[in-house]
Short mmCIF file of C-alpha atoms and ligand atoms in Angstrom, two decimals:
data_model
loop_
_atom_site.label_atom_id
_atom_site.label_comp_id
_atom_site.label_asym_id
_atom_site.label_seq_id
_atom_site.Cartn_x
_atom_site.Cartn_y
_atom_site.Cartn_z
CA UNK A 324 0.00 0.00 0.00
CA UNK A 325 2.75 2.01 1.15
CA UNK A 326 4.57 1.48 -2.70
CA UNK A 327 1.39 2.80 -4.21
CA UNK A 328 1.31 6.23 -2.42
CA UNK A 329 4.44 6.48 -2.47
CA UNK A 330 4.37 6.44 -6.33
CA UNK A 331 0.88 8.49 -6.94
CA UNK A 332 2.81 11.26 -4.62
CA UNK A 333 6.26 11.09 -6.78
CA UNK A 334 3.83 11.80 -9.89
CA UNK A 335 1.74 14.45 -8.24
CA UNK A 336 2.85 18.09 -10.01
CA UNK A 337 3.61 21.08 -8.24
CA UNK A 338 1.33 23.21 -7.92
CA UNK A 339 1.75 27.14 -6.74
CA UNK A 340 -1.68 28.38 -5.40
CA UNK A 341 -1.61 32.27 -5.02
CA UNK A 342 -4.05 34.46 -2.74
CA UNK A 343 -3.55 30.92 -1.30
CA UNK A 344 -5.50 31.73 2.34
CA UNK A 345 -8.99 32.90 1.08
CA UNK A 346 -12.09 30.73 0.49
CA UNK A 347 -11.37 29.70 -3.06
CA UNK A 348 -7.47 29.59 -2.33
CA UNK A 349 -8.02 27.14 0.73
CA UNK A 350 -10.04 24.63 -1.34
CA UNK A 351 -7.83 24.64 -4.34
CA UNK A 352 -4.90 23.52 -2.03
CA UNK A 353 -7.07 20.87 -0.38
CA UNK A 354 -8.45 19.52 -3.42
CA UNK A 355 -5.14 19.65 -4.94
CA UNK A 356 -4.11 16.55 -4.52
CA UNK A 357 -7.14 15.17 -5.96
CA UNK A 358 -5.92 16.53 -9.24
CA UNK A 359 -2.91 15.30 -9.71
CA UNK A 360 -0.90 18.15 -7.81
CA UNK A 361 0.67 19.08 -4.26
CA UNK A 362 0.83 22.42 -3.10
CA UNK A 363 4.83 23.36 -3.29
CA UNK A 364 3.65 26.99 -3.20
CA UNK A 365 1.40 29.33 -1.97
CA UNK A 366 1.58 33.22 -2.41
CA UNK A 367 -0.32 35.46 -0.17
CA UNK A 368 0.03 39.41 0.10
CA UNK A 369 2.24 40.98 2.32
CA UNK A 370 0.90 41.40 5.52
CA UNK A 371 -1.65 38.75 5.64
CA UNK A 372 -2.42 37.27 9.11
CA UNK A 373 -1.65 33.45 7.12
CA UNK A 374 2.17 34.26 6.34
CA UNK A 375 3.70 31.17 7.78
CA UNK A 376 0.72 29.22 7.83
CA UNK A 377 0.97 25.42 6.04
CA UNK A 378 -0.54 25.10 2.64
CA UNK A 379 -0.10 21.50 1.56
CA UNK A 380 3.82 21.03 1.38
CA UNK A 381 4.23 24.45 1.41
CA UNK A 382 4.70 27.25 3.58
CA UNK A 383 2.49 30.60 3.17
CA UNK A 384 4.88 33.42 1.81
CA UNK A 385 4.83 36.91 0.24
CA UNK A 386 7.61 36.15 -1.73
CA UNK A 387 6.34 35.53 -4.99
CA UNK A 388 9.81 34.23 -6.13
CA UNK A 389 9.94 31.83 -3.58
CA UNK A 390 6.33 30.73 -3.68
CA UNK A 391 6.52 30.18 -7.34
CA UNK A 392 9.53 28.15 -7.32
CA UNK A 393 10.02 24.80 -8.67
CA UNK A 394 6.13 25.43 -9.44
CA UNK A 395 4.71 23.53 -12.99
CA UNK A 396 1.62 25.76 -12.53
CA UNK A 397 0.10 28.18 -10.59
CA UNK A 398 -3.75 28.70 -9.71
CA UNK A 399 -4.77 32.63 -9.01
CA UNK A 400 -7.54 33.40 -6.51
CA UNK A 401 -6.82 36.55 -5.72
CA UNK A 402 -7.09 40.14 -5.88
CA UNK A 403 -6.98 42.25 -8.86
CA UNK A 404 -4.15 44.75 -7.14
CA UNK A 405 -0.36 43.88 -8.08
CA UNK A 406 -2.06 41.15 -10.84
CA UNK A 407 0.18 42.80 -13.43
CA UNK A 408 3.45 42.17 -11.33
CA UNK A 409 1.88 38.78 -10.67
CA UNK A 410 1.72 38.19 -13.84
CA UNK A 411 5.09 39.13 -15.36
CA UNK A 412 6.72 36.73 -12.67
CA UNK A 413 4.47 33.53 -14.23
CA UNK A 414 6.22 34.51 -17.48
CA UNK A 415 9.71 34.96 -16.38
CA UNK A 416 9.75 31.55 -14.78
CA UNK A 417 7.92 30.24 -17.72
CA UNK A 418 4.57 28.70 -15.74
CA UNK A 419 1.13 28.66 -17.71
CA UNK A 420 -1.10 29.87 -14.88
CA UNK A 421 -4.97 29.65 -14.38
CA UNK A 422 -6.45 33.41 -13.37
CA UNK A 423 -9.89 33.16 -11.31
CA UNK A 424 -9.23 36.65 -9.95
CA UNK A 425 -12.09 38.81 -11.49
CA UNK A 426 -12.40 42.66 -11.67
CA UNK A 427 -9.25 42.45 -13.41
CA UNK A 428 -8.30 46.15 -15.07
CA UNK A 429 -7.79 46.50 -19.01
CA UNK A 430 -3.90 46.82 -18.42
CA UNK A 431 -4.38 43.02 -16.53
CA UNK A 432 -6.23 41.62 -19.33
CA UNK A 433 -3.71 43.20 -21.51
CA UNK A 434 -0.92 41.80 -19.61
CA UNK A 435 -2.48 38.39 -19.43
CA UNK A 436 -3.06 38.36 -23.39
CA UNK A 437 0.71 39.38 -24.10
CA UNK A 438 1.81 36.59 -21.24
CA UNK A 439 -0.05 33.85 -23.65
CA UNK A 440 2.78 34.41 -26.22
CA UNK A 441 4.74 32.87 -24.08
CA UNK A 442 3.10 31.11 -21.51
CA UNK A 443 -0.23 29.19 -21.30
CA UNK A 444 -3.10 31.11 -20.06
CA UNK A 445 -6.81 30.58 -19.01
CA UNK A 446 -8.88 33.64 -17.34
CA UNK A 447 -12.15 32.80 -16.11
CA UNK A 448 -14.90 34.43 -14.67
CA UNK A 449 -16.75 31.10 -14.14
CA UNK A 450 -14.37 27.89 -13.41
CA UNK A 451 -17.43 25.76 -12.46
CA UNK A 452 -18.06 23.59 -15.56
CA UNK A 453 -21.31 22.93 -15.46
CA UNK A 454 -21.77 26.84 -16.08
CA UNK A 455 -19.46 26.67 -18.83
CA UNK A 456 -21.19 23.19 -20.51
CA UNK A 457 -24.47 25.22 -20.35
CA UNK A 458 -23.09 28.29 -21.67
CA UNK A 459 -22.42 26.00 -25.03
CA UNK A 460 -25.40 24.12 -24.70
CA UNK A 461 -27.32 27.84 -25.35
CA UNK A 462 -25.39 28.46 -28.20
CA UNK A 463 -26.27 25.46 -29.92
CA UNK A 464 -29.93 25.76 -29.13
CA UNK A 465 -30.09 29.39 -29.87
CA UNK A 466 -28.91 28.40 -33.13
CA UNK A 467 -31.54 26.09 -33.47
CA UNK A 468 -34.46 27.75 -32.09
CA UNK A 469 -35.26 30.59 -34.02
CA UNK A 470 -36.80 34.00 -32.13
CA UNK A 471 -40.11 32.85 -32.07
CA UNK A 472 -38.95 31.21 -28.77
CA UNK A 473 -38.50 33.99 -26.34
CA UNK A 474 -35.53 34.16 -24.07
CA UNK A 475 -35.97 34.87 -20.41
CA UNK A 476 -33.19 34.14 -17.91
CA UNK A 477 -33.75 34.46 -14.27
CA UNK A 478 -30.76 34.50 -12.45
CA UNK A 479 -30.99 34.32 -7.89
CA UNK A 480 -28.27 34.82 -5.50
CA UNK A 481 -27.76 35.28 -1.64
CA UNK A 482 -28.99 38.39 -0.13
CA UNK A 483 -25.47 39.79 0.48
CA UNK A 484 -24.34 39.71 -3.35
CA UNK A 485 -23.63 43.16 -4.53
CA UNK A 486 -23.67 43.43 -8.37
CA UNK A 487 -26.81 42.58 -10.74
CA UNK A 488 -27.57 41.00 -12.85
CA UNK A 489 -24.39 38.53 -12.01
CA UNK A 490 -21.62 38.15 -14.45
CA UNK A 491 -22.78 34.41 -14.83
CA UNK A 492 -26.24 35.64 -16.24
CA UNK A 493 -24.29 38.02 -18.38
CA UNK A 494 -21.95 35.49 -19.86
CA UNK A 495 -25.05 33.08 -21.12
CA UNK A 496 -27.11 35.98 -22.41
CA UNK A 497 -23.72 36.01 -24.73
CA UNK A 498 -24.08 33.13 -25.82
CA UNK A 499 -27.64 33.15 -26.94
CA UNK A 500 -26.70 35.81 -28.67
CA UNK A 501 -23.63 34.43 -30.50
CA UNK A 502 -25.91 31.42 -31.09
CA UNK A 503 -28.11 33.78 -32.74
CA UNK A 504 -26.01 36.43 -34.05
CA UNK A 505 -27.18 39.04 -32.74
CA UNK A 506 -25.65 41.78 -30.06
CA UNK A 507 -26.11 43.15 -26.93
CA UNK A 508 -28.93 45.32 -27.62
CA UNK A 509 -31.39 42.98 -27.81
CA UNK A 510 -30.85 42.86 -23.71
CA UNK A 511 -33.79 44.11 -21.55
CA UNK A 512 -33.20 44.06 -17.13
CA UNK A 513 -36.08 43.58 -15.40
CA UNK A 514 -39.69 44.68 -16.21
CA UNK A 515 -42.31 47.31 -13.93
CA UNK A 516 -45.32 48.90 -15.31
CA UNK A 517 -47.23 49.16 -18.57
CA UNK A 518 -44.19 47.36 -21.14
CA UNK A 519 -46.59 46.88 -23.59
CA UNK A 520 -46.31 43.25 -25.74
CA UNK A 521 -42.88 41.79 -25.90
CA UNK A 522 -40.72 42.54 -28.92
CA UNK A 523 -39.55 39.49 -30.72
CA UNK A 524 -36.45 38.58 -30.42
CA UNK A 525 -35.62 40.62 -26.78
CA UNK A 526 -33.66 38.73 -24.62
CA UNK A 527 -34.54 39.28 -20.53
CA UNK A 528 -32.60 38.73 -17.84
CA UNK A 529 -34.43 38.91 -14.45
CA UNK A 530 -32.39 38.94 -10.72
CA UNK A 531 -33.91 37.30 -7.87
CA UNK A 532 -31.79 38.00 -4.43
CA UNK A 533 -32.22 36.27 -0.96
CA UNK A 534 -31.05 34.03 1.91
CA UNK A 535 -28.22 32.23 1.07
CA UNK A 536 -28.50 30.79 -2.69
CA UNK A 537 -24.52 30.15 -3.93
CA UNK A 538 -25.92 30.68 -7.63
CA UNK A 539 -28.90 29.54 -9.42
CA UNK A 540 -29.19 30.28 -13.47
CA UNK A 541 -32.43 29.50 -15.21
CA UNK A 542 -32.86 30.15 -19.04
CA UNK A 543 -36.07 29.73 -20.77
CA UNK A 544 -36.96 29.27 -24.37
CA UNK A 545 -40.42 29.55 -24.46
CA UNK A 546 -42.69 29.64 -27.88
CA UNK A 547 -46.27 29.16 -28.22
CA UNK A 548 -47.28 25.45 -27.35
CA UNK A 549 -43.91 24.62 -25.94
CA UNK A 550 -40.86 25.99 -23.54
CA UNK A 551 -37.80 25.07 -22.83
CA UNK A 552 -35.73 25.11 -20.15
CA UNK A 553 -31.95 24.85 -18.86
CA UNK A 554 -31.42 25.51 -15.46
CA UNK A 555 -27.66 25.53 -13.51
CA UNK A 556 -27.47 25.79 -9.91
CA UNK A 557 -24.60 26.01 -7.97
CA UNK A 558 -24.72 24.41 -4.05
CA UNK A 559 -21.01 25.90 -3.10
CA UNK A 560 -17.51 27.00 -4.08
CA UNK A 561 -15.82 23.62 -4.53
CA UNK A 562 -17.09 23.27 -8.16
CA UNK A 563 -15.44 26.42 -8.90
CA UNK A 564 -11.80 24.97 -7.27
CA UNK A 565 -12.49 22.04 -9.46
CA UNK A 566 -12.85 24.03 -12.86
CA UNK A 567 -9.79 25.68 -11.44
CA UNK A 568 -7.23 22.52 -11.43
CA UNK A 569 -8.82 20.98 -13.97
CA UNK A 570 -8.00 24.08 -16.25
CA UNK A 571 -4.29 23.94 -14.31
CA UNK A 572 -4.28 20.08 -15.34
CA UNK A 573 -4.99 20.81 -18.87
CA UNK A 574 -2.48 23.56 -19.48
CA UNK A 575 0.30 21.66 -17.78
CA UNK A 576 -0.08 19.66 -21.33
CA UNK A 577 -0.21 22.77 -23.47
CA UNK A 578 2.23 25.25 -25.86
CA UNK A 579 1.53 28.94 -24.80
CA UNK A 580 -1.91 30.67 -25.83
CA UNK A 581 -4.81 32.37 -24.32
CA UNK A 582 -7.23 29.30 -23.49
CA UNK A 583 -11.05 29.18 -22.02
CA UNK A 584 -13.02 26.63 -19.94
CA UNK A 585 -14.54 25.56 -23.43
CA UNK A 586 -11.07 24.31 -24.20
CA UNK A 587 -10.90 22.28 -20.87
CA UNK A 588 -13.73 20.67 -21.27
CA UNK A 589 -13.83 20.24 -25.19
CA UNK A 590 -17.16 21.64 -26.43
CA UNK A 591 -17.91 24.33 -29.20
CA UNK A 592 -15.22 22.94 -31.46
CA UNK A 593 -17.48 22.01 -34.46
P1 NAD B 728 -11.06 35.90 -0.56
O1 NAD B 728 -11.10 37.33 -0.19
O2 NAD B 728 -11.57 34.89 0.41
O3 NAD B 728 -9.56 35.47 -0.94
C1 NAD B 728 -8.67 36.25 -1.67
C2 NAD B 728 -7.28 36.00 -1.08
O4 NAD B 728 -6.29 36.63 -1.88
C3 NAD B 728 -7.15 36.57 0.35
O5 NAD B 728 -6.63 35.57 1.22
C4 NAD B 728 -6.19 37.72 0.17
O6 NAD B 728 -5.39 37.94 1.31
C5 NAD B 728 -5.35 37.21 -1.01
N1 NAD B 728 -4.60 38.27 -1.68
C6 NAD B 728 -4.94 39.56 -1.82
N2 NAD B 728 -3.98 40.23 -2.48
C7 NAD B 728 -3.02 39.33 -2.76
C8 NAD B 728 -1.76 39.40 -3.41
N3 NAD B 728 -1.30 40.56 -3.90
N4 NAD B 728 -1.02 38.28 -3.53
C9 NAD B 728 -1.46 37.12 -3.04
N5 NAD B 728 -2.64 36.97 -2.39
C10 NAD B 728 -3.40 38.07 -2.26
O7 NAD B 728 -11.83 35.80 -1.92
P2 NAD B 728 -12.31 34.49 -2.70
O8 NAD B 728 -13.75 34.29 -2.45
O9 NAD B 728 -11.36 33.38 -2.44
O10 NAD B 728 -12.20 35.00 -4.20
C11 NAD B 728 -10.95 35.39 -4.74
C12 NAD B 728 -11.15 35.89 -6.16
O11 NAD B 728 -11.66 34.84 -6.98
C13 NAD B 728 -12.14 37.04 -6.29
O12 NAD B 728 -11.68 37.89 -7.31
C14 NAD B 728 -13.43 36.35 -6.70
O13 NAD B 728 -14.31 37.19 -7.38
C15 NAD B 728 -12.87 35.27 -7.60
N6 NAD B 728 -13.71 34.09 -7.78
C16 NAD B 728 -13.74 33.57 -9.04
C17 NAD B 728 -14.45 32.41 -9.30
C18 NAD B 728 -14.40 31.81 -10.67
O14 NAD B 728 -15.03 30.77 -10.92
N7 NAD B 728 -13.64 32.40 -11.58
C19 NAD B 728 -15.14 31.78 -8.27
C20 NAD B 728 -15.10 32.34 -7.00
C21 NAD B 728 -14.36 33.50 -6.77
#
């Protein structure tokens, strides 16, 4: 038994988890190892109450150079301040890195872009991948179903969320409308008082808030004599850790580029 872990361990791949001692941080290093990777590294900001702390094999540092050591991948739950710096270290050591960080500024999303010259690269705003199956599952049917079928998604979250409608709302309205071609404009938020009949081809996102609801994503195709539905619901963070090292996973395997969850788990590519 002892030969077995002892060789599962020697092929587990280090793994350099940075913001390392929030929520998402602490259940990427704990699923970790799940994943094929131990935690060598882990990067918090100078300061934090966690320096010192264990993470996996590692010990919590602000020393990026240190933390990132030795690493074959790093995992980014952080926040948006000093991503840039962050970022030029992954590409001077060479180490394709998964961002989860969101509320990243133009001049990060510019940095991360030139980075995928040279490194690998995946940004996402949504790791969890039943989000991001859905979110190609629309396309296809909004190709299919033309705009007699009228689009309604109805998004809730927990009372304390802060932004509406969510970003995960957002990213499927896109994709009904790259399914269907069409932009942005056709979005409506919410309806009060005398609206009148509903245009064709609008596409209405509704936000529901209260108690404690991680993240629940309904979107309806409905026509006359039938309706469709697709409905996502998330019951807690791990899924979103999961996304996470499977995206590190898959880019340990990859030449430099800028990559997406659709790439990790292999739909859209018709
Ligand atoms: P959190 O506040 O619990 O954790 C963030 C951690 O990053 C903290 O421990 C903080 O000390 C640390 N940190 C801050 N600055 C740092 C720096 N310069 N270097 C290293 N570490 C630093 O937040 P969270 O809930 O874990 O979320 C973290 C980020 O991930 C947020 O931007 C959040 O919106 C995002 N998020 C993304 C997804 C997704 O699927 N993409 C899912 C959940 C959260």
């Amino acid at each position: 038994m002892s030969k077995e872990k002892k060789m599962n361990k020697n092929e587990l791949l280090n793994l350099c988890v940075v913001g390392a001692a929030g929520r998402m941080g602490r259940l990427v290093a704990a699923l970790a190892p799940e994943y094929g990777f131990r935690v060598t590294g882990a990067l918090e900001f100078k300061g934090s109450p966690a320096l010192g702390e264990k993470c996996g094999e590692a010990v919590i540092t602000s020393d990026i150079d240190r933390a990132l050591s030795g690493a074959r991948v790093a995992v980014e739950f952080a926040l948006p301040e000093g991503i840039t710096e962050r970022i030029a270290k992954y590409r001077e050591y060479g180490i394709p890195c998964v961002i989860g960080t969101t509320g990243v500024s133009a001049e990060g999303e510019q940095a991360l872009k030139k980075a995928a010259e040279t490194i690998p690269v995946i940004h996402a705003a949504n790791f969890s991948l039943g989000v991001n199956l859905l979110a190609g599952l629309l396309k296809e049917a909004a190709a299919a179903l033309d705009d007699s079928y009228d689009v309604e998604i109805v998004e809730m979250h927990h009372r304390h969320k802060k932004d509406a409608p969510s970003g995960t709302a957002l990213m499927l309205a896109a994709s009904v409308e790259e399914g269907r071609s069409v932009g942005k404009d056709r979005e409506l938020y919410g309806r009060f008082g005398l609206t009148g009949e509903r245009p064709r081809g609008e596409i209405a996102i509704h936000a529901l808030r209260g108690g404690d609801v991680a993240g629940d994503h309904t979107v309806i195709f409905a026509a006359e004599g039938e309706r469709v539905e697709f409905t996502h619901k998330a019951s807690g963070r791990s899924n979103f850790a999961k996304g996470a090292l499977k995206a590190a996973a898959f880019l340990t395997s990859r030449k430099a580029g800028m990559y997406t969850m659709k790439d990790v788990i292999g739909i859209g590519k018709k």
